[in-house]
PDB file of C-alpha atoms and ligand atoms in Angstrom:
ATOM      1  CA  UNK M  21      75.894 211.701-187.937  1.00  0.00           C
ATOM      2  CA  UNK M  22      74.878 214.901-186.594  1.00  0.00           C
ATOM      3  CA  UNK M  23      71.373 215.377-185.607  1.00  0.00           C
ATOM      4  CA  UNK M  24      69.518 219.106-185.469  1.00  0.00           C
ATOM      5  CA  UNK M  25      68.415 219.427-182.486  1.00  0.00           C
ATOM      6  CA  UNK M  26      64.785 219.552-180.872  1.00  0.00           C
ATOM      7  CA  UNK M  27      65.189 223.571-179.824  1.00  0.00           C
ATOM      8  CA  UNK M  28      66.789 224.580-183.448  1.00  0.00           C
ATOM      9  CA  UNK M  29      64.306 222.036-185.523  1.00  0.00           C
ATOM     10  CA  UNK M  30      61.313 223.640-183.390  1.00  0.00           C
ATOM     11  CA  UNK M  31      62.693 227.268-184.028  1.00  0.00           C
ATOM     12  CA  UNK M  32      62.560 226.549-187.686  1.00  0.00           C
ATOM     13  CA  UNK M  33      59.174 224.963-187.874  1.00  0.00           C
ATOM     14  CA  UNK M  34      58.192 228.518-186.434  1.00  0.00           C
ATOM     15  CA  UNK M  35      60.311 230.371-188.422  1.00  0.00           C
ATOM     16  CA  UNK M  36      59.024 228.265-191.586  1.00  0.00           C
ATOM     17  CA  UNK M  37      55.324 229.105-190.097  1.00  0.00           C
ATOM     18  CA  UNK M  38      55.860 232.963-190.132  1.00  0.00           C
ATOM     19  CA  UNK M  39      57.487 233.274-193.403  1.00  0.00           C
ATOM     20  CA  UNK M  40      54.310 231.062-194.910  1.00  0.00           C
ATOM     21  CA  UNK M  41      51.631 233.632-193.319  1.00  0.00           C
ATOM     22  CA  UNK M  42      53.726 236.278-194.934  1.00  0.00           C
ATOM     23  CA  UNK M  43      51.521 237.001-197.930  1.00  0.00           C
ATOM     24  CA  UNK M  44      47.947 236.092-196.140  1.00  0.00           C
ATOM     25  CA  UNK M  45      48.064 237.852-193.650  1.00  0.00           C
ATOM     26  CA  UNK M  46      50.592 241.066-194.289  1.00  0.00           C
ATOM     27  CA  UNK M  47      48.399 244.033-193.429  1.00  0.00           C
ATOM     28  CA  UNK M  48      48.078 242.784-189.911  1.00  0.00           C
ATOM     29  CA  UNK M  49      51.709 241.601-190.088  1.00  0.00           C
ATOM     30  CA  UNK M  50      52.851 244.972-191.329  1.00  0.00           C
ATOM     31  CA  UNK M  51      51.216 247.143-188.338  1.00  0.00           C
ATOM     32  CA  UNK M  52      52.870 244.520-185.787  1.00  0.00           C
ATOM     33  CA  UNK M  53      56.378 245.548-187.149  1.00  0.00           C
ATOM     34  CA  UNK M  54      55.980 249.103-187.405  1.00  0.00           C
ATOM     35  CA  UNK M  55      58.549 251.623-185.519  1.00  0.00           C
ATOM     36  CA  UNK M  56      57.242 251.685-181.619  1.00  0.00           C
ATOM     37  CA  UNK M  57      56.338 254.798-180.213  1.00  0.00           C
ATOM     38  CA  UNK M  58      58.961 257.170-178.489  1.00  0.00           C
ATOM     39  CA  UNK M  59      61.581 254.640-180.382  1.00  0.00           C
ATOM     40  CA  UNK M  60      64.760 257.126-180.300  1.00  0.00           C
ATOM     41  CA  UNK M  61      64.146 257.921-176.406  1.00  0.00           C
ATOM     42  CA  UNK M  62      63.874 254.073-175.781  1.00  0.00           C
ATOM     43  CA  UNK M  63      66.968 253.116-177.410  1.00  0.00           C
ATOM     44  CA  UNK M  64      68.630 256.329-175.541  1.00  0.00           C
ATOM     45  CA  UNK M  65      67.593 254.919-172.098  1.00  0.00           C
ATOM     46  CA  UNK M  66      68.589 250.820-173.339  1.00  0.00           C
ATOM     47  CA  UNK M  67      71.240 251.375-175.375  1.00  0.00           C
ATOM     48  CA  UNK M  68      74.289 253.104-173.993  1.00  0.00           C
ATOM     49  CA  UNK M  69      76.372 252.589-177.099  1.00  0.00           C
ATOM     50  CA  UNK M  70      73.576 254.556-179.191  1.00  0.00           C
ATOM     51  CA  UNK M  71      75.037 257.981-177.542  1.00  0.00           C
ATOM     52  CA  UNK M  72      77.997 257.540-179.753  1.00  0.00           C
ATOM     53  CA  UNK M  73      76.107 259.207-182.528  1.00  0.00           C
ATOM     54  CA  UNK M  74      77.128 262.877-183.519  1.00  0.00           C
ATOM     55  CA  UNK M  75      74.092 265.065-184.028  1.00  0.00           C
ATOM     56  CA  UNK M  76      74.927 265.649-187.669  1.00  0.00           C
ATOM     57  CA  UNK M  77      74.286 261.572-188.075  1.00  0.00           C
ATOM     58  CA  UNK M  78      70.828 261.448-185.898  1.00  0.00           C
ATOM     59  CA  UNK M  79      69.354 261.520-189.264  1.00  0.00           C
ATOM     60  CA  UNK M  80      71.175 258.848-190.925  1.00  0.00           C
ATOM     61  CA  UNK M  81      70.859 257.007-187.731  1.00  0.00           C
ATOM     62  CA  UNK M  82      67.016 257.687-187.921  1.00  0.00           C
ATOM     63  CA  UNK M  83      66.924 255.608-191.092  1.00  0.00           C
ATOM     64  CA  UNK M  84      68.463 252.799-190.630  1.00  0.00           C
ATOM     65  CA  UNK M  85      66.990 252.261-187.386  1.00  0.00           C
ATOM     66  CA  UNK M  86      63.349 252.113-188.428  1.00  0.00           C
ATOM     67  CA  UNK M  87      64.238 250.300-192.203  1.00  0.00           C
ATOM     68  CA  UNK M  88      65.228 247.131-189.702  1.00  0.00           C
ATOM     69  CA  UNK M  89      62.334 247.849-187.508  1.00  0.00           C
ATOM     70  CA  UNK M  90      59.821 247.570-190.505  1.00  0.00           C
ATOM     71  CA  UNK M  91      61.840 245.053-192.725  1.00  0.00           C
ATOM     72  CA  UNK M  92      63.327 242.440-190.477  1.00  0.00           C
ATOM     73  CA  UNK M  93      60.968 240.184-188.360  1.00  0.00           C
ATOM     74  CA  UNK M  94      62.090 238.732-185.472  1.00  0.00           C
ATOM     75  CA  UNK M  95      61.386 235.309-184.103  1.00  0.00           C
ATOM     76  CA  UNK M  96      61.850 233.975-180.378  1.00  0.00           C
ATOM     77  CA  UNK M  97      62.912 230.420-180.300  1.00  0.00           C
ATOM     78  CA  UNK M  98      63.201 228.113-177.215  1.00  0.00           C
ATOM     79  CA  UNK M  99      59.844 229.710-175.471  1.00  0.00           C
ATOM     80  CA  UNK M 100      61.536 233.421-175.803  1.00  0.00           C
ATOM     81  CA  UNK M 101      58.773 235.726-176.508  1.00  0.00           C
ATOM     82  CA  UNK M 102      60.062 239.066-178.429  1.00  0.00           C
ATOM     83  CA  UNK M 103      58.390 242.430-177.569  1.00  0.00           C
ATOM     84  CA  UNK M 104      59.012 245.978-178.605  1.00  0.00           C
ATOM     85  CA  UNK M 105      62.096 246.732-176.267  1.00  0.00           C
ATOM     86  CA  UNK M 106      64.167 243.287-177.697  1.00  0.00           C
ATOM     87  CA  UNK M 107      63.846 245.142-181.382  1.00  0.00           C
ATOM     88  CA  UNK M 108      64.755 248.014-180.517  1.00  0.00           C
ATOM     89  CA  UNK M 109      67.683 246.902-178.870  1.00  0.00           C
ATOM     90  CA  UNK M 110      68.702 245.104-181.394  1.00  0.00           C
ATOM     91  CA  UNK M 111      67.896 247.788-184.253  1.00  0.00           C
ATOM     92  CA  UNK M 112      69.531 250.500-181.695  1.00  0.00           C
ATOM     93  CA  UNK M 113      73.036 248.172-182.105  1.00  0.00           C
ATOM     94  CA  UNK M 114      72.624 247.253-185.704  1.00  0.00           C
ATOM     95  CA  UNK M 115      71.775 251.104-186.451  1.00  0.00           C
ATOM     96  CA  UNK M 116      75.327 252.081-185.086  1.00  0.00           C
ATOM     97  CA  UNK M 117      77.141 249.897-188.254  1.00  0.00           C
ATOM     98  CA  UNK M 118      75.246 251.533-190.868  1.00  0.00           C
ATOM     99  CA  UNK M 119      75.857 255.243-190.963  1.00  0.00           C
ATOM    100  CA  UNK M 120      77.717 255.201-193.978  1.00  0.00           C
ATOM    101  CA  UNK M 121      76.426 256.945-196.685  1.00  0.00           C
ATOM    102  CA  UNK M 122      76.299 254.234-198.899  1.00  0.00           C
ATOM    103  CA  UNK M 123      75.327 251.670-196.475  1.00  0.00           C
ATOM    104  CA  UNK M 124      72.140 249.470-197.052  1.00  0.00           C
ATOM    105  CA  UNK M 125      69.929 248.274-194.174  1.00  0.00           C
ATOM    106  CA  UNK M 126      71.326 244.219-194.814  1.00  0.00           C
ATOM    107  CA  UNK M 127      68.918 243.418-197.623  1.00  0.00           C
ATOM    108  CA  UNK M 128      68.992 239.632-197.822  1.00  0.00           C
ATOM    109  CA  UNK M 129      68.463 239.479-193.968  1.00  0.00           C
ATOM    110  CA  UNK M 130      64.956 238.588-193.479  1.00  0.00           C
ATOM    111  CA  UNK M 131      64.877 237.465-189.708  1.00  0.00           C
ATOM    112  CA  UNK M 132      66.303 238.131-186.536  1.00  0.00           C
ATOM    113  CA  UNK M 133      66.254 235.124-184.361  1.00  0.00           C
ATOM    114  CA  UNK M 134      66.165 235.371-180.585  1.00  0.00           C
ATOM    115  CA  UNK M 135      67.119 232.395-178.114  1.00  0.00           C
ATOM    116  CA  UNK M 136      66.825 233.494-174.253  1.00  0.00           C
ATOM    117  CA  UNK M 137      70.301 232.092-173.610  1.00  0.00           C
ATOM    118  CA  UNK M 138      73.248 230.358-175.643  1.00  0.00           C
ATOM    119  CA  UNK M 139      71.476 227.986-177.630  1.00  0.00           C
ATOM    120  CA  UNK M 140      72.813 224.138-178.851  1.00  0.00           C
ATOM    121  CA  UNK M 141      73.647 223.535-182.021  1.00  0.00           C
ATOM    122  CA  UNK M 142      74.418 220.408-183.863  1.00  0.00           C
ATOM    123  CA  UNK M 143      78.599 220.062-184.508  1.00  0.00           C
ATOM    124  CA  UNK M 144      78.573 219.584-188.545  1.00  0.00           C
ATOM    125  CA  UNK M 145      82.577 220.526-188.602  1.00  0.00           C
ATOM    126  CA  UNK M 146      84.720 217.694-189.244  1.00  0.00           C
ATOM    127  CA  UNK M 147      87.619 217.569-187.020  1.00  0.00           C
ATOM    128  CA  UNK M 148      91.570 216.625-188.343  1.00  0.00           C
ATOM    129  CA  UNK M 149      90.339 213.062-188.709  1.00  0.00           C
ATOM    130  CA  UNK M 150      87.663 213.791-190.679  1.00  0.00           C
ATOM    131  CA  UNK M 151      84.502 212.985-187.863  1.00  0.00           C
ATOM    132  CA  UNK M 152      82.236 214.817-187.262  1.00  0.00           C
ATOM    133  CA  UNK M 153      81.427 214.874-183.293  1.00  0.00           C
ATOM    134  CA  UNK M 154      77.761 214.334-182.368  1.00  0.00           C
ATOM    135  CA  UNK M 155      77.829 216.231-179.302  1.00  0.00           C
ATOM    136  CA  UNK M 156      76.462 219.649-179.995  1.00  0.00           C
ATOM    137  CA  UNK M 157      78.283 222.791-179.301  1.00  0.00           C
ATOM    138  CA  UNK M 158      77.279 226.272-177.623  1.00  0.00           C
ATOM    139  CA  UNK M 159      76.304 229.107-179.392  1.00  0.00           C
ATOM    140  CA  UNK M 160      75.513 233.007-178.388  1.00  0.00           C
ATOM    141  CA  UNK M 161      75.787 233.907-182.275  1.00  0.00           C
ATOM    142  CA  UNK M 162      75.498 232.826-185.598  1.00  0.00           C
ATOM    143  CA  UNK M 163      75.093 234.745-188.654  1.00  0.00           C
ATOM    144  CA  UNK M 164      73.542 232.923-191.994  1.00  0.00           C
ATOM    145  CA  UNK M 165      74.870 234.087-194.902  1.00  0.00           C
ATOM    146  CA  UNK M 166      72.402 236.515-196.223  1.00  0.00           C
ATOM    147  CA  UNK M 167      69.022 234.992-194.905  1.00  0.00           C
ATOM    148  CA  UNK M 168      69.364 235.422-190.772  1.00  0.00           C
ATOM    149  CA  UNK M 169      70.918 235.834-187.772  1.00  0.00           C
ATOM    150  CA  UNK M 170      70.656 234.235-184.220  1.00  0.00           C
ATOM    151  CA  UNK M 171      71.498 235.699-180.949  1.00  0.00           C
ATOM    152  CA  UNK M 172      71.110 234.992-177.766  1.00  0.00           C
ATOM    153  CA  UNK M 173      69.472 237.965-175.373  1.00  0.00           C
ATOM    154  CA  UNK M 174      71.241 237.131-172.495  1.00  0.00           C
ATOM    155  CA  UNK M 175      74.241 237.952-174.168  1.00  0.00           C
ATOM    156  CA  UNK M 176      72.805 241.007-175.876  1.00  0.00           C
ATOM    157  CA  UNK M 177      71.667 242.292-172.425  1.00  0.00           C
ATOM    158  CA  UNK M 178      75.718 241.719-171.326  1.00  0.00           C
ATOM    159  CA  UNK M 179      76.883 243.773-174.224  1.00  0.00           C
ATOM    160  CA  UNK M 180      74.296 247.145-172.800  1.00  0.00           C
ATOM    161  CA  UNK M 181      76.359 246.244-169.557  1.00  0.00           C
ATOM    162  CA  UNK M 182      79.771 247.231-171.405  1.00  0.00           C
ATOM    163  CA  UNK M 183      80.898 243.527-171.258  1.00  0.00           C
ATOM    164  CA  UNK M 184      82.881 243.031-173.661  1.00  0.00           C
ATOM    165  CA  UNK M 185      81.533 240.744-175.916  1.00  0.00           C
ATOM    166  CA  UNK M 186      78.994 242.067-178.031  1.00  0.00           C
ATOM    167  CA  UNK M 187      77.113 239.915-180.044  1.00  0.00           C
ATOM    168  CA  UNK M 188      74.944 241.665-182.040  1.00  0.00           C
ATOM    169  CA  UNK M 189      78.147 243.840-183.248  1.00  0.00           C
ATOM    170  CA  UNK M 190      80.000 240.409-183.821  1.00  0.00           C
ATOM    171  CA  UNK M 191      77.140 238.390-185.977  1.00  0.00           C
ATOM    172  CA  UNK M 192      76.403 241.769-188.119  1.00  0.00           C
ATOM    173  CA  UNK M 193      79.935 242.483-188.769  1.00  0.00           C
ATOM    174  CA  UNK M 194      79.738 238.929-190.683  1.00  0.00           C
ATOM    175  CA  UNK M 195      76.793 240.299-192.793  1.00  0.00           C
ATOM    176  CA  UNK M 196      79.075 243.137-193.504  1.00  0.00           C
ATOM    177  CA  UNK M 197      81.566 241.034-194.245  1.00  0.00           C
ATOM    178  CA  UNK M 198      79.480 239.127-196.229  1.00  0.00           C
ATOM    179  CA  UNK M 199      78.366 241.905-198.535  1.00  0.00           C
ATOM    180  CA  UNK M 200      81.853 242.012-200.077  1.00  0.00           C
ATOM    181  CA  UNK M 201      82.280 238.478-201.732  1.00  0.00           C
ATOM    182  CA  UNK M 202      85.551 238.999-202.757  1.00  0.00           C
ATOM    183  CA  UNK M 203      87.504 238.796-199.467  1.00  0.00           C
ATOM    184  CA  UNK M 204      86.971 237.813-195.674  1.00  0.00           C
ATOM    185  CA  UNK M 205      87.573 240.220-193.275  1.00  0.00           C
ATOM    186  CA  UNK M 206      86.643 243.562-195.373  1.00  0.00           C
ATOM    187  CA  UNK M 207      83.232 244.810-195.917  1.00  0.00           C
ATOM    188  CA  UNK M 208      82.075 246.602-199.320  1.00  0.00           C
ATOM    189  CA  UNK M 209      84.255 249.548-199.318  1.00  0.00           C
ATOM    190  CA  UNK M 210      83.064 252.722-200.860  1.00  0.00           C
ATOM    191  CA  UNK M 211      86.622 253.066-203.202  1.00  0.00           C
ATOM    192  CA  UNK M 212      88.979 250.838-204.578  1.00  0.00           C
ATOM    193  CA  UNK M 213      92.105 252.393-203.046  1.00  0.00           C
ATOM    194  CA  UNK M 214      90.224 251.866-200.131  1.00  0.00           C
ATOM    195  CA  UNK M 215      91.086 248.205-199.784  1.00  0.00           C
ATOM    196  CA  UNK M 216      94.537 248.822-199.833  1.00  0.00           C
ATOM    197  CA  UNK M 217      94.795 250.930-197.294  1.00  0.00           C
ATOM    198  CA  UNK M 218      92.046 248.073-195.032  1.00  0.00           C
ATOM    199  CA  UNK M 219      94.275 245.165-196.129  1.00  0.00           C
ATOM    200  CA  UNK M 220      97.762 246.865-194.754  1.00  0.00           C
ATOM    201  CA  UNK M 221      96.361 247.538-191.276  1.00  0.00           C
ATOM    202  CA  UNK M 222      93.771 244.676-190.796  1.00  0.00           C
ATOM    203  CA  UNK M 223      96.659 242.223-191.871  1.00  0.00           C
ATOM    204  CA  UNK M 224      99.498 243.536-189.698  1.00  0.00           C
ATOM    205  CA  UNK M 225      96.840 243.553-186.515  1.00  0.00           C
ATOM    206  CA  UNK M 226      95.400 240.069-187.196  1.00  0.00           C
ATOM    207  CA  UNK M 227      99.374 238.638-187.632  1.00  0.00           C
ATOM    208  CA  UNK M 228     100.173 240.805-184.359  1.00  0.00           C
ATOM    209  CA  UNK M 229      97.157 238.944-182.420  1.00  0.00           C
ATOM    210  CA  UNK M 230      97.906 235.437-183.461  1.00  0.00           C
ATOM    211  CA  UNK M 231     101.317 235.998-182.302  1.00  0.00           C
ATOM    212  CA  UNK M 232     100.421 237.540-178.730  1.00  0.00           C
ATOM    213  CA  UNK M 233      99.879 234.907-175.833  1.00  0.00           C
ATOM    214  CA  UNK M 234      97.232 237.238-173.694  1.00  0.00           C
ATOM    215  CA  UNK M 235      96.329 240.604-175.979  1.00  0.00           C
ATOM    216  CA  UNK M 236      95.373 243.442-173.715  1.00  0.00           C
ATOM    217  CA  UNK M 237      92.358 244.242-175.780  1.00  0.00           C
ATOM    218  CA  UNK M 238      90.940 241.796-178.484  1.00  0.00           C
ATOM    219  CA  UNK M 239      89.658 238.654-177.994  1.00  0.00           C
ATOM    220  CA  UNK M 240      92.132 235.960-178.640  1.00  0.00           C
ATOM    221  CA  UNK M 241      88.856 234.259-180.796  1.00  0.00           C
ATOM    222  CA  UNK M 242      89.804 237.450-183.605  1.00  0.00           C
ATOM    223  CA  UNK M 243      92.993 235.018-184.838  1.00  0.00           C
ATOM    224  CA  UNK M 244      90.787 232.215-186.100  1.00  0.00           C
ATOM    225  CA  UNK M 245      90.260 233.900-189.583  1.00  0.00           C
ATOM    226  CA  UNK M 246      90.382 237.197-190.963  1.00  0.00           C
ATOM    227  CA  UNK M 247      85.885 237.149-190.748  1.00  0.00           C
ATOM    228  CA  UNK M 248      86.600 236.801-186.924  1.00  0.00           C
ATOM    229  CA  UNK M 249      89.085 239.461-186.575  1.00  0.00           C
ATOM    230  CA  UNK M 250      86.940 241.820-188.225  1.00  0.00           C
ATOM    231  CA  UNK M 251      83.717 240.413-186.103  1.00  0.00           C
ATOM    232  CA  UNK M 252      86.024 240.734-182.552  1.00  0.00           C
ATOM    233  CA  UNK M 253      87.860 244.192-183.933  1.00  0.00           C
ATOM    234  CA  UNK M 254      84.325 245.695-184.012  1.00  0.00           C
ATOM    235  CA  UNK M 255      83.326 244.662-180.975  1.00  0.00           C
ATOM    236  CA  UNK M 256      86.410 246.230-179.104  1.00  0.00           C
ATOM    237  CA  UNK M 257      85.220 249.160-181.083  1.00  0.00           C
ATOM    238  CA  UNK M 258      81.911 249.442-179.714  1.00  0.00           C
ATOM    239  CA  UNK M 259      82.823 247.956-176.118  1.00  0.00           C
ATOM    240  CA  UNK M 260      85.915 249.077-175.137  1.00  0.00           C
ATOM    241  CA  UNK M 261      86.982 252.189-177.659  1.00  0.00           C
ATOM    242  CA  UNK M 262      89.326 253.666-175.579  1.00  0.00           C
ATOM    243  CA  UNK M 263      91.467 250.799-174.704  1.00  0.00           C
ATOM    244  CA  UNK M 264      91.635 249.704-178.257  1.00  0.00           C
ATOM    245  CA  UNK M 265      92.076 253.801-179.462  1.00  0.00           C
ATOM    246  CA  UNK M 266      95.185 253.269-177.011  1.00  0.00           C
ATOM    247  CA  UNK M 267      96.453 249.695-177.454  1.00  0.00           C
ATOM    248  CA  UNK M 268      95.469 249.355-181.599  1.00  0.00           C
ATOM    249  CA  UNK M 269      95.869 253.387-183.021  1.00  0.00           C
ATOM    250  CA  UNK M 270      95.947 252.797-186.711  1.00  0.00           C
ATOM    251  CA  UNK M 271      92.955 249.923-186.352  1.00  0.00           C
ATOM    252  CA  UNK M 272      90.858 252.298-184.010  1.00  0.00           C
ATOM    253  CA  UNK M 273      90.854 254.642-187.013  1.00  0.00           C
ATOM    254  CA  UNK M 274      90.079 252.426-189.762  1.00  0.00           C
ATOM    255  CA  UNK M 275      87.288 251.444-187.499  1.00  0.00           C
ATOM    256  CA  UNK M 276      86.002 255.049-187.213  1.00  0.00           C
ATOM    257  CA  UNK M 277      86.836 256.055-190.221  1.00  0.00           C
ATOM    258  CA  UNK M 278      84.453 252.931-191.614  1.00  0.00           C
ATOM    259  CA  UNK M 279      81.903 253.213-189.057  1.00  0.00           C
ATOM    260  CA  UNK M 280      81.670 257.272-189.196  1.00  0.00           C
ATOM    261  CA  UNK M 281      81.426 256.959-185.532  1.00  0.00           C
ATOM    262  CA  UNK M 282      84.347 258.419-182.487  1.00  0.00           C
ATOM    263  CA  UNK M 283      83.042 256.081-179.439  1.00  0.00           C
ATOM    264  CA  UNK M 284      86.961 256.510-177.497  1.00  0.00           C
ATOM    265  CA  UNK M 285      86.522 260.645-177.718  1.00  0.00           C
ATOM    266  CA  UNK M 286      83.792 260.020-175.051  1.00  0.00           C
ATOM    267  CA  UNK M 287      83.291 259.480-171.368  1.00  0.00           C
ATOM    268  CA  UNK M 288      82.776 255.274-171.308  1.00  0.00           C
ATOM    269  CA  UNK M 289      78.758 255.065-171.545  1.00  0.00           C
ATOM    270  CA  UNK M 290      78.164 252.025-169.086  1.00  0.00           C
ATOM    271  CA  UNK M 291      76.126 252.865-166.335  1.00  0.00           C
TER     272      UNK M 291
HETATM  273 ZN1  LIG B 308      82.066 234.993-185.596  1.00  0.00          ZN
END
């Protein structure tokens, strides 16, 4: 049988503990997770990716940036203790995947949960026998369904590096994802003709992956399932635009046609 273990049970004791001391105490609570100081300058100087927004979306971004600052709390598990920069790092990325007009700031996420590195988690897949191993496996991600998502920094600090995994991308491309029930792999689209047009090229990329040996771009992980293509698709979007602009034409502008954003038509941001 699998068994939670000690570093996830004692993150959700916590978690449990904040969301009970929501009502008491939310004046207090409320000041703690207002939008820092200086908040657009900070992200500038931690988040290379954020200079992929066009002056006329600096408003948009605005918005969405400080809605997740003041609605989503964030919890560090496993001894990590969150301060001002880790949310707005995290809000900086998210920010970048909501400029759509019609986008809404993920509202069934509630918390943001931080680990300091990848984090153990207890192996509740059953393999082709049917057994479920008990050794726990290795997480930098996970995304709830709705409620939360886990992440570990380390991995977020890779991803301002221009690594090119980037976790926070990946995990809130499943909420996307997740906010159209109807099909994995495609988020809530703002027309219906629109999914026709997402299911042609998404499709003929994610059959053209699980076919090549050693991709030049995408992470071989994107052929598990369409809600992995569209997590690992996102990320070569944000990470490495200009290879994927290059490699993947018609995908690089479904992506920025979706995420209103052009990252390739600029000079690589890493330091
Ligand atoms: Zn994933």
């Amino acid at each position: 049988m699998a068994v939670l273990s000690p570093l996830i049970v004692a993150c959700l004791l916590v978690l449990a503990a904040v969301l009970h001391g929501y009502g008491r105490h939310r004046a207090r609570q409320r000041k703690i997770a207002a939008v820092p100081e200086r908040w657009r300058e900070r992200i500038a100087a931690r988040v290379p990716q954020a200079a992929y927004v066009p002056p006329a979306l600096e408003a948009l971004y605005a918005q969405r940036v400080q809605a997740f600052l003041r609605d989503k709390r964030f919890v560090g598990c496993d001894g990590f203790v969150v301060d001002d920069e880790h949310r707005l790092i995290v809000a900086g990325l998210v920010g970048l995947l909501l400029l759509r007009d019609d986008a809404e700031v993920f509202p069934p996420l509630r918390s943001v949960l931080l680990y300091p590195a990848a984090f153990l988690v207890p192996h509740d897949e059953p393999d082709e026998l049917g057994l479920v191993d008990d050794e726990p496996v290795e997480q930098i991600g996970e995304s709830w369904q709705g409620d939360r998502v886990i992440l570990s920094w380390q991995d977020v600090e890779a991803a301002l590096r221009g690594d090119a995994v980037n976790v926070v991308v990946h995990e809130f491309a499943h909420q996307l994802d997740d906010e159209n029930p109807w099909s994995e792999g495609a988020p809530r689209l703002a027309e219906v003709g629109d999914y026709a047009a997402w299911s042609q090229v998404m499709q003929r990329e994610y059959e053209r992956l699980q076919r090549h040996r050693r991709p030049p771009v995408l992470d071989p992980y994107g052929a598990e399932s369409p809600g992995e293509f569209f997590g690992v698709v996102s990320e070569a979007f944000f990470q490495q635009p200009q290879a994927l602009r290059r490699h993947h034409a018609e995908l690089y502008a479904l992506l920025a046609a979706y995420y209103r954003l052009d990252p390739a038509a600029r000079p690589p941001p890493w330091p």
